[in-house]
Short mmCIF file of C-alpha atoms in Angstrom, two decimals:
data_model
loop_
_atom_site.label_atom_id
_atom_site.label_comp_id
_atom_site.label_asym_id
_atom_site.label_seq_id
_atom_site.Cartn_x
_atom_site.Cartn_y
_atom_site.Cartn_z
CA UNK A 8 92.86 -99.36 47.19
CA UNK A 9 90.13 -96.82 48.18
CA UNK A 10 87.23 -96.62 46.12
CA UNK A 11 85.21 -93.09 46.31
CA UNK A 12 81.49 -92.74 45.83
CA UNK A 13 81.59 -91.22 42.71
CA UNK A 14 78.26 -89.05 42.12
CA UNK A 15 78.94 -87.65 38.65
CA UNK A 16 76.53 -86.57 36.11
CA UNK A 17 78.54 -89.03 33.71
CA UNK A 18 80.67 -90.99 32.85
CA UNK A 19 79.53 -92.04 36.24
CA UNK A 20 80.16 -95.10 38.64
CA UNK A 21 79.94 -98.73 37.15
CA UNK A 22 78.56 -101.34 39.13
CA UNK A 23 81.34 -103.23 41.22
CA UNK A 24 80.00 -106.41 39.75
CA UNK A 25 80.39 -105.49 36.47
CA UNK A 26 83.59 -103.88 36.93
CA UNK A 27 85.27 -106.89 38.35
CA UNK A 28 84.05 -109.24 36.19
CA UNK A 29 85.02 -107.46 33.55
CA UNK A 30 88.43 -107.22 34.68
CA UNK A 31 88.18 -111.17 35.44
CA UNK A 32 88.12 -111.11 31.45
CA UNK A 33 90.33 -108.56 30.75
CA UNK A 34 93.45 -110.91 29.53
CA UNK A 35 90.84 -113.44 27.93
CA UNK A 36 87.33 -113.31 27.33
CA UNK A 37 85.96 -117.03 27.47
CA UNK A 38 88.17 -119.15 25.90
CA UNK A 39 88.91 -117.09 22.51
CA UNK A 40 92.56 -116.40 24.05
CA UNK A 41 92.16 -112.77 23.67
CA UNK A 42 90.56 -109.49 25.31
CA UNK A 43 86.87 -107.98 23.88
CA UNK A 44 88.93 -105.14 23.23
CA UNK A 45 91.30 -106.92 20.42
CA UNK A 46 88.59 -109.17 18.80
CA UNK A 47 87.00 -108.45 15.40
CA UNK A 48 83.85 -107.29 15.73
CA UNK A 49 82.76 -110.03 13.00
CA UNK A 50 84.18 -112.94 14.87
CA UNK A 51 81.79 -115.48 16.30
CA UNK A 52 82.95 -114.45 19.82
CA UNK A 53 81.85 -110.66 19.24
CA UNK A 54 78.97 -111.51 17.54
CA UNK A 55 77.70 -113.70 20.69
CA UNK A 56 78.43 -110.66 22.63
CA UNK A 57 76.27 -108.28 20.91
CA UNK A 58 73.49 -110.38 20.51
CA UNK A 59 73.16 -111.14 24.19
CA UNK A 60 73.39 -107.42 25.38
CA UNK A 61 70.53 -106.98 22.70
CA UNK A 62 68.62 -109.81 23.83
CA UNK A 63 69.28 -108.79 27.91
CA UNK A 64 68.00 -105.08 26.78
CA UNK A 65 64.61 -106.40 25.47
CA UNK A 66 64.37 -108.87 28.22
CA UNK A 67 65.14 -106.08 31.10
CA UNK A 68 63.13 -103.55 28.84
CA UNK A 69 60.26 -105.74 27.99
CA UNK A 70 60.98 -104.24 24.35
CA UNK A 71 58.33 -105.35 21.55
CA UNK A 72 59.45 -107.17 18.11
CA UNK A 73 58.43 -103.99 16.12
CA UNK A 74 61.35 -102.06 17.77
CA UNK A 75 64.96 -102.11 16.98
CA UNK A 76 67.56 -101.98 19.38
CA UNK A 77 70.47 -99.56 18.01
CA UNK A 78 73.95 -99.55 18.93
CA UNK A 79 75.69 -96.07 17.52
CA UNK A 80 78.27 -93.98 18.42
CA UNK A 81 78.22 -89.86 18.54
CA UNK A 82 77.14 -89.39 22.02
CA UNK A 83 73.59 -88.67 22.65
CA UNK A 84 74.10 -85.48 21.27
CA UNK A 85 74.63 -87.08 17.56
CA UNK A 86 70.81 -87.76 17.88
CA UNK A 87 69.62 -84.37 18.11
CA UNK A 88 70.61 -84.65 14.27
CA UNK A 89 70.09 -87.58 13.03
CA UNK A 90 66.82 -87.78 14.67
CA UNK A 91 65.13 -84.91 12.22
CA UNK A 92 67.57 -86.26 9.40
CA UNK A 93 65.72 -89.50 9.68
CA UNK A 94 62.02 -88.25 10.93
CA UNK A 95 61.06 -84.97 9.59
CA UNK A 96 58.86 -85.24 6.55
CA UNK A 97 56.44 -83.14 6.52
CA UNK A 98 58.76 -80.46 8.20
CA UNK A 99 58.17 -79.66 11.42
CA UNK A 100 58.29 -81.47 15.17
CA UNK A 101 57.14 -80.29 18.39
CA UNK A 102 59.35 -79.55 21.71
CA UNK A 103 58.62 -78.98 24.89
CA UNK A 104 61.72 -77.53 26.20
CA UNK A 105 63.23 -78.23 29.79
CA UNK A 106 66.52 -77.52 29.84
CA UNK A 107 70.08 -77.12 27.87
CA UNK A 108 69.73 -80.90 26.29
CA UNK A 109 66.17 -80.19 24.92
CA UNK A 110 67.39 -76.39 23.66
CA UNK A 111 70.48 -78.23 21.91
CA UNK A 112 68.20 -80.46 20.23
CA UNK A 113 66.15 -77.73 19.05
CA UNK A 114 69.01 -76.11 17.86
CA UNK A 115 69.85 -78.26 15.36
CA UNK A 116 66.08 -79.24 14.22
CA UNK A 117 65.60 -75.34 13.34
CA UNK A 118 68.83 -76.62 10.80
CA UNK A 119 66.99 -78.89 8.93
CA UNK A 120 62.67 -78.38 9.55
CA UNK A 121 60.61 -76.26 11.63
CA UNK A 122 60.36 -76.18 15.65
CA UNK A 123 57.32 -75.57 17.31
CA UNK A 124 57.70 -74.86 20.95
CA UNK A 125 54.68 -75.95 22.74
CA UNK A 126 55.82 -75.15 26.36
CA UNK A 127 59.06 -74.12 28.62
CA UNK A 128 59.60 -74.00 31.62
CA UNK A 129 63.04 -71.52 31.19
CA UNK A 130 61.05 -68.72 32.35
CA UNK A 131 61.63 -70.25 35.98
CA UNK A 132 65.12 -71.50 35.69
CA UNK A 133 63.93 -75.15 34.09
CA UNK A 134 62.94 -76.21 38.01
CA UNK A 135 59.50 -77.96 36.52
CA UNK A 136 58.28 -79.87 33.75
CA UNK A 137 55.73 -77.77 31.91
CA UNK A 138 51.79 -79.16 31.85
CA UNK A 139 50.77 -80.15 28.68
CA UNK A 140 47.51 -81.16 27.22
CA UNK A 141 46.95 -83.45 23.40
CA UNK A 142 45.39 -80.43 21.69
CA UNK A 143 48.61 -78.29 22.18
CA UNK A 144 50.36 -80.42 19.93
CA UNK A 145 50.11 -80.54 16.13
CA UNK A 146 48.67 -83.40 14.72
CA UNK A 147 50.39 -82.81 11.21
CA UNK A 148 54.28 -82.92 12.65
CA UNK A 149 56.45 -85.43 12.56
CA UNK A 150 57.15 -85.75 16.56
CA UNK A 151 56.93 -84.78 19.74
CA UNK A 152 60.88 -84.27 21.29
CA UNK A 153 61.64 -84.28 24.63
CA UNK A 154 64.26 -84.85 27.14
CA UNK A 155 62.57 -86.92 29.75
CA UNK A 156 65.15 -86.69 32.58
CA UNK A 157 66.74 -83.46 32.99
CA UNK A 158 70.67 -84.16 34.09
CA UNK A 159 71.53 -80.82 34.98
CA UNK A 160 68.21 -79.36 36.78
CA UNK A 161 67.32 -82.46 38.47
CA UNK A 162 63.56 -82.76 37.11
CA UNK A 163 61.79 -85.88 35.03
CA UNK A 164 58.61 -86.03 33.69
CA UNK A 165 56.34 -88.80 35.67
CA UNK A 166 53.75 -89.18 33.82
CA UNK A 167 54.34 -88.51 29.89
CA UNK A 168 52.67 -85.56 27.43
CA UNK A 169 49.71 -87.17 25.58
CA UNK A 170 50.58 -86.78 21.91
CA UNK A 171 48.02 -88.41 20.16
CA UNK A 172 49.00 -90.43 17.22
CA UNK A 173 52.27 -88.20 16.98
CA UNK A 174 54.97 -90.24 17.79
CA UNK A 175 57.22 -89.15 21.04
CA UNK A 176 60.79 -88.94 21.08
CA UNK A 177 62.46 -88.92 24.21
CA UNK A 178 65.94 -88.48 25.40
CA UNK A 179 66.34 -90.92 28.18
CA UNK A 180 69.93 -91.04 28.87
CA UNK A 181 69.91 -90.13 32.50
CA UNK A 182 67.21 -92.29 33.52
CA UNK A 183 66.63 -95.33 31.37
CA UNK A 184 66.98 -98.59 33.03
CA UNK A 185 66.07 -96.98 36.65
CA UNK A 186 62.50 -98.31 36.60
CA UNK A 187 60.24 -100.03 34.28
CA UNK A 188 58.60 -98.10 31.37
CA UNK A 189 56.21 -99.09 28.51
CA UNK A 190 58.53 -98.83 25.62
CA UNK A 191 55.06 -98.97 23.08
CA UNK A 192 54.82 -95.30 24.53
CA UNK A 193 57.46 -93.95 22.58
CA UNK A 194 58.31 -93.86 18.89
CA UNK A 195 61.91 -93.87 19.69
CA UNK A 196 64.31 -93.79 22.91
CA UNK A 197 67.93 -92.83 23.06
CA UNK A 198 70.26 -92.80 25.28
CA UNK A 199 74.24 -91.87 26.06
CA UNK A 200 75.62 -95.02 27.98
CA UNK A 201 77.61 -93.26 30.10
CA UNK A 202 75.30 -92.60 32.86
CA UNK A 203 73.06 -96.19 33.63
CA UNK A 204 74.14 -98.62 31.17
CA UNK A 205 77.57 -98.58 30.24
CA UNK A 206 81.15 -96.66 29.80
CA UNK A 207 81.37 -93.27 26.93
CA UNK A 208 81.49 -93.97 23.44
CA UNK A 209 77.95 -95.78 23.07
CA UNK A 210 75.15 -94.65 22.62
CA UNK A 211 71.68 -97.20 22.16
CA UNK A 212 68.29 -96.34 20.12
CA UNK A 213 65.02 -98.22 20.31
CA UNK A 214 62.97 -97.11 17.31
CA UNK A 215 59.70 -98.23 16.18
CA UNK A 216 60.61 -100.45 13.09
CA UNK A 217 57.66 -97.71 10.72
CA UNK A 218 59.82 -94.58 11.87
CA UNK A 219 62.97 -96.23 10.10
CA UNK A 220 63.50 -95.84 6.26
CA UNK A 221 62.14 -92.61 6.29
CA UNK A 222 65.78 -90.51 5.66
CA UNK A 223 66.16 -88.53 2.62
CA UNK A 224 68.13 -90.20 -0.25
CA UNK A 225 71.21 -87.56 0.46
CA UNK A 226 71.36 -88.37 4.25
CA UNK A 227 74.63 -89.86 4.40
CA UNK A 228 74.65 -93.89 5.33
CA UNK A 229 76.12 -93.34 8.78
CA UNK A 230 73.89 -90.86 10.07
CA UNK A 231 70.76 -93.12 8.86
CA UNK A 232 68.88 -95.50 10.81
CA UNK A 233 68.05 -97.76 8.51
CA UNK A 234 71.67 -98.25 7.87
CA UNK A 235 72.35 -99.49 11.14
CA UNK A 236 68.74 -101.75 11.17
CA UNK A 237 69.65 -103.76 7.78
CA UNK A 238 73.39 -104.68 8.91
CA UNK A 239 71.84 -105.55 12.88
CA UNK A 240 74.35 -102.37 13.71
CA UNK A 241 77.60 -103.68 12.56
CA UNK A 242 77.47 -101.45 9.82
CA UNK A 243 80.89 -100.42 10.67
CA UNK A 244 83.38 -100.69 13.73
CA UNK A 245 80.86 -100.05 16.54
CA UNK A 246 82.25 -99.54 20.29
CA UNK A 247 83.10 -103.10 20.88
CA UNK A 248 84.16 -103.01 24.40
CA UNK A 249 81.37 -100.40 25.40
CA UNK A 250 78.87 -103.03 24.07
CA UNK A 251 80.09 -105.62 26.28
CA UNK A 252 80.51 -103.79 29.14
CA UNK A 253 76.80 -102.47 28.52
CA UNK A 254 76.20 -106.54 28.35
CA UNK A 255 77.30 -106.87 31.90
CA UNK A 256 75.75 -104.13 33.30
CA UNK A 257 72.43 -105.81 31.70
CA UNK A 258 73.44 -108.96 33.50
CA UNK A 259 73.97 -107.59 36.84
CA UNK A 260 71.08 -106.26 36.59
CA UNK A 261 69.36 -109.56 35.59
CA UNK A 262 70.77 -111.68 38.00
CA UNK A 263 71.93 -109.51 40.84
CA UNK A 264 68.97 -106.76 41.34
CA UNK A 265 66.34 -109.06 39.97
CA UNK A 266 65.12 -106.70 37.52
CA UNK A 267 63.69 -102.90 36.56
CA UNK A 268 60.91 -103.25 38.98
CA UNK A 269 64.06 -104.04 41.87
CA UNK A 270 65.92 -101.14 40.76
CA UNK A 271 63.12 -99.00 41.10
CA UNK A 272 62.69 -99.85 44.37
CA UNK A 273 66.28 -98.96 45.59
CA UNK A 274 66.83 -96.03 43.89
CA UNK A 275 63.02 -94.81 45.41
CA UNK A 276 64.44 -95.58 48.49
CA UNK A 277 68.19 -93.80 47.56
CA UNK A 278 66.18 -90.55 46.46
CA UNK A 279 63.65 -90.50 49.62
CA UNK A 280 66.70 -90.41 51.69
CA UNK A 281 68.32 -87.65 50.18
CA UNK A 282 65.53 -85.76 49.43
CA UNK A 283 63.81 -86.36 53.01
CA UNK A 284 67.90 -84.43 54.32
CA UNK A 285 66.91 -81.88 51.89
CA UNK A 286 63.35 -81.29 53.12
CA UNK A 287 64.09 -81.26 56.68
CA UNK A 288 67.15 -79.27 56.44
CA UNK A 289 67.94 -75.15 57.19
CA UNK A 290 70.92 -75.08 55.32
CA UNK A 291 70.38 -76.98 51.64
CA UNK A 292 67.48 -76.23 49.55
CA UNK A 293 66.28 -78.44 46.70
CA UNK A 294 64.98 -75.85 44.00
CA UNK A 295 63.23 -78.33 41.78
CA UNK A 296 59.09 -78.91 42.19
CA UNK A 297 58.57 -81.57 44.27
CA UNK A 298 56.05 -83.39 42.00
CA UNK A 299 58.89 -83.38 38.95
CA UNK A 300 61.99 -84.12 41.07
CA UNK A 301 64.29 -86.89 39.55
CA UNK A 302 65.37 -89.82 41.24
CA UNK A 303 68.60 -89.94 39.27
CA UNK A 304 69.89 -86.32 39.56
CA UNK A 305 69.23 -84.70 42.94
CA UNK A 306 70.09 -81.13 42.69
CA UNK A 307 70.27 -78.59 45.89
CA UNK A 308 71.92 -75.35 46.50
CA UNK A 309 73.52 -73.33 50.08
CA UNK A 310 72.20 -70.19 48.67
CA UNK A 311 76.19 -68.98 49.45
CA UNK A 312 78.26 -69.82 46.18
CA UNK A 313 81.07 -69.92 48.38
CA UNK A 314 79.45 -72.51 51.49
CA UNK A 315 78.64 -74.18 47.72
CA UNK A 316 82.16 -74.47 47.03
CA UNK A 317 83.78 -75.16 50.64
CA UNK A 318 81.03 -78.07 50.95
CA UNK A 319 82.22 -79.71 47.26
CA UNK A 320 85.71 -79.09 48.62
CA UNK A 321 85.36 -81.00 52.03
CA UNK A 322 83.22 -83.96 50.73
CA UNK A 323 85.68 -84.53 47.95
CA UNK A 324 87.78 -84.82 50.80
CA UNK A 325 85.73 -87.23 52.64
CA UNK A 326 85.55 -89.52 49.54
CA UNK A 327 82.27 -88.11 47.99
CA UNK A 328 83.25 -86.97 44.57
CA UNK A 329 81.96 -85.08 41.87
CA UNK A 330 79.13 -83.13 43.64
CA UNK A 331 79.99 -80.16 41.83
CA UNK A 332 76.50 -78.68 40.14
CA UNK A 333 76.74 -78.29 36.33
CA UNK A 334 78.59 -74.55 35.48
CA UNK A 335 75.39 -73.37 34.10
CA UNK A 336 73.35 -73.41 37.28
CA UNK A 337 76.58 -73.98 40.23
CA UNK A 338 75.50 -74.91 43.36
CA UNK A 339 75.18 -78.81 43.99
CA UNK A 340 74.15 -82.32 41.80
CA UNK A 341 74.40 -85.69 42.97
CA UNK A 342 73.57 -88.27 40.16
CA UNK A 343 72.79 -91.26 42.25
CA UNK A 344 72.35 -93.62 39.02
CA UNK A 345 71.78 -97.56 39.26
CA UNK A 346 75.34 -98.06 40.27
CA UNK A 347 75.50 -95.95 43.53
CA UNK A 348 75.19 -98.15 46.39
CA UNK A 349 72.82 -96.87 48.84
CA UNK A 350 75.80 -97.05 51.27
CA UNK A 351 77.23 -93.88 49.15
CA UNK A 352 73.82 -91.97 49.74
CA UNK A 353 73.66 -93.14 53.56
CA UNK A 354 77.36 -91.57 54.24
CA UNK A 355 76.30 -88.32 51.74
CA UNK A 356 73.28 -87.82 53.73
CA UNK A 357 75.48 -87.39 57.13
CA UNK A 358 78.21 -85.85 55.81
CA UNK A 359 75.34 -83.19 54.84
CA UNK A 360 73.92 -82.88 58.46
CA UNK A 361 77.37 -82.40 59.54
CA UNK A 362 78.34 -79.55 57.07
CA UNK A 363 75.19 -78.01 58.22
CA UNK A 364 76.07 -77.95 62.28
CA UNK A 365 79.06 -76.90 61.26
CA UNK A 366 78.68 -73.56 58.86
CA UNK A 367 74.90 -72.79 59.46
CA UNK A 368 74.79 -69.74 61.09
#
C-alpha cells in the first residue's frame, strides 16, 4: 500500500496514529464485543466515549466551565443559520466579510435580522483581512461574525477585531486546534470536523453558556442550542463514529504532539517552508498579504492557468494530491492541516523547485 500526501481543503488527511488505531478497534472497541459504529449511542460504552473527547477538547483547548462544548451535525454551514436563529435579538449582527464562507453566512442572516457590513476586503480578490477598529462596530447588535481562517484564499486573522462587549462569533473550521487560542475571546466557535479534528458529518460548537436560551419559542428543537446543552448533545442520534474518531485525534494530539503549543510549532515550521519556496521563487506567486497569510491553507498561483493545471497534473502523479485551488479562484491550495507530516511539505517543496527548472521560461 502507498499512501499519498493528501493536501485537500477537506475532508483532509487523518493522522496515521489515529487512523490505525482506529482500525485496531474496528471489529471491537474495548471489550464491548462490537464496533463504535454499531453501539447505541446511550450505552455506557458510547457514553464513555463522548465524554472523553469532550473532556480532551477542554483539556487541549483550555476551555472555561461557562462554555459548552457542542456536538451537531449540518456541516459548518448549518451554523450560518442557526447561529442568528439562536442570537439575534435585537435584530441585527455585524460582519466583516473575507471571503465565500463569511458571504454565505451573511446570506442567510439578511433571512432572518439585519447585516451590517463593517469591512471587505472583496474589492481586492479577499487576499487580506480588512483593519478594523472597536468604534466601527455597533454596540447595540447582537454579534460580531467572522470567518477567522479563510479555506479558499489562504488568509487568517492574527490578531482578532476588538468588539467591545459585543460578543464575536467566529468560524474556525480550518484552523482550530493548530495553535493555542483564548477561547474567553469569543462568544462562540464552530467548526466543520473535517479539516483538523475529525472525519465529515460533525461539526463542534463552544458557546458561552449566557448566549444559549436565547432562540425564539418557534425555532424548531433541532436547530436550537439549548436543545443540544440540556440533553449534553445526545438530543438525538449524533455522528457516533465521527465523535470518536474526533476523540482520537484529541488523543494523538495529547500524547503524541504534546499539545496546541507543539502543534503550533510544527505547522510554523511546515508554513515557513512553503512559504520561504514561494518567496524565493520566479515561477509561483503567493497572492495573499504576507502579514494575513494562513498557516493552514497556503495558496499560490503560475500566473498560466494552463502551467496551473499541468503542475496539479504531474504532482498528482508524484503522490501529492489534491493541490487543485478552489474553482472560484483556480490556480493552487495546499491545506497543510495538523495531520500533514512535514515529510509531505519537504517532498512538495522540491517537487516545486523542480516544476520550476523545468517549465520556467
Amino acid at each position: 500500500m502507498t499512501r499519498v500526501f493528501n493536501f485537500s481543503a477537506g475532508p483532509s488527511m487523518l493522522p496515521e496514529w489515529v487512523l490505525k488505531k482506529a482500525s485496531a478497534e474496528m471489529l471491537e472497541y474495548g471489550s464491548s464485543g462490537q464496533s463504535v459504529m454499531e453501539m447505541s449511542h446511550r450505552s455506557c460504552d458510547f457514553m464513555t466515549i463522548i465524554q472523553t473527547c469532550e473532556q480532551r477538547l477542554r483539556r487541549v483547548m483550555n476551555i472555561p466551565d461557562n462554555y459548552k462544548v457542542l456536538f451537531l451535525q449540518g456541516g459548518a454551514s448549518l451554523q450560518f443559520s442557526m447561529i442568528p436563529m439562536n442570537l439575534l435579538v435585537k435584530g441585527k449582527a455585524d460582519v466583516i466579510n473575507t471571503g465565500l464562507w463569511s458571504k454565505k453566512a451573511m446570506k442567510e442572516l439578511k433571512k432572518l435580522g439585519t447585516c451590517n457590513l463593517i469591512a471587505s476586503s472583496e474589492e481586492a480578490g479577499f487576499s487580506y483581512i480588512p483593519k478594523t477598529t472597536k468604534d466601527q462596530f455597533d454596540p447595540e447588535a447582537d454579534y460580531v461574525y467572522i470567518c477567522e481562517n479563510n479555506t479558499i484564499y489562504g488568509t487568517k486573522y492574527h490578531q482578532l477585531p476588538d468588539t467591545g462587549a459585543v460578543p464575536l462569533i467566529a468560524d474556525l473550521s480550518s484552523c482550530i486546534l493548530s495553535e493555542p487560542i483564548d477561547v474567553t475571546q469569543y462568544g462562540l466557535i464552530f467548526a466543520g470536523a473535517q479539516k483538523n479534528m475529525g472525519p465529515a458529518g460533525l461539526t463542534v460548537v463552544i458557546i458561552r453558556e449566557d448566549l444559549i436560551g436565547k432562540a425564539d419559542e418557534k425555532t424548531p428543537s433541532m436547530l436550537d442550542y439549548k436543545t443540544y446543552a440540556d440533553n449534553d448533545s445526545i438530543f438525538n442520534t449524533p455522528p457516533t463514529y465521527a465523535i470518536y474518531i474526533c476523540g482520537l485525534v484529541l488523543q494523538w494530539l495529547e500524547e503524541e504532539i504534546g499539545g496546541l503549543d507543539q502543534m503550533k510549532t510544527i505547522n510554523e515550521k511546515k508554513a515557513a517552508l512553503l512559504y520561504e519556496t514561494l518567496d524565493q521563487s520566479k515561477l509561483f506567486k503567493a497572492p495573499v498579504a504576507k502579514e494575513d497569510r494562513s498557516m493552514m491553507n497556503i495558496t499560490f498561483v503560475t500566473g498560466d492557468a494552463e502551467l496551473d493545471k499541468k503542475f496539479v497534473k504531474e504532482a498528482e502523479a508524484a503522490g501529492l494530491v489534491n493541490l487543485k485551488g478552489h474553482r472560484s479562484v483556480g490556480g493552487m491550495r495546499a491545506s497543510i492541516y495538523n495531520a500533514m507530516p512535514i515529510e509531505g511539505v519537504e517532498k512538495l517543496t522540491a517537487f516545486m523547485r523542480q516544476f520550476e527548472s523545468e517549465n520556467l521560461k
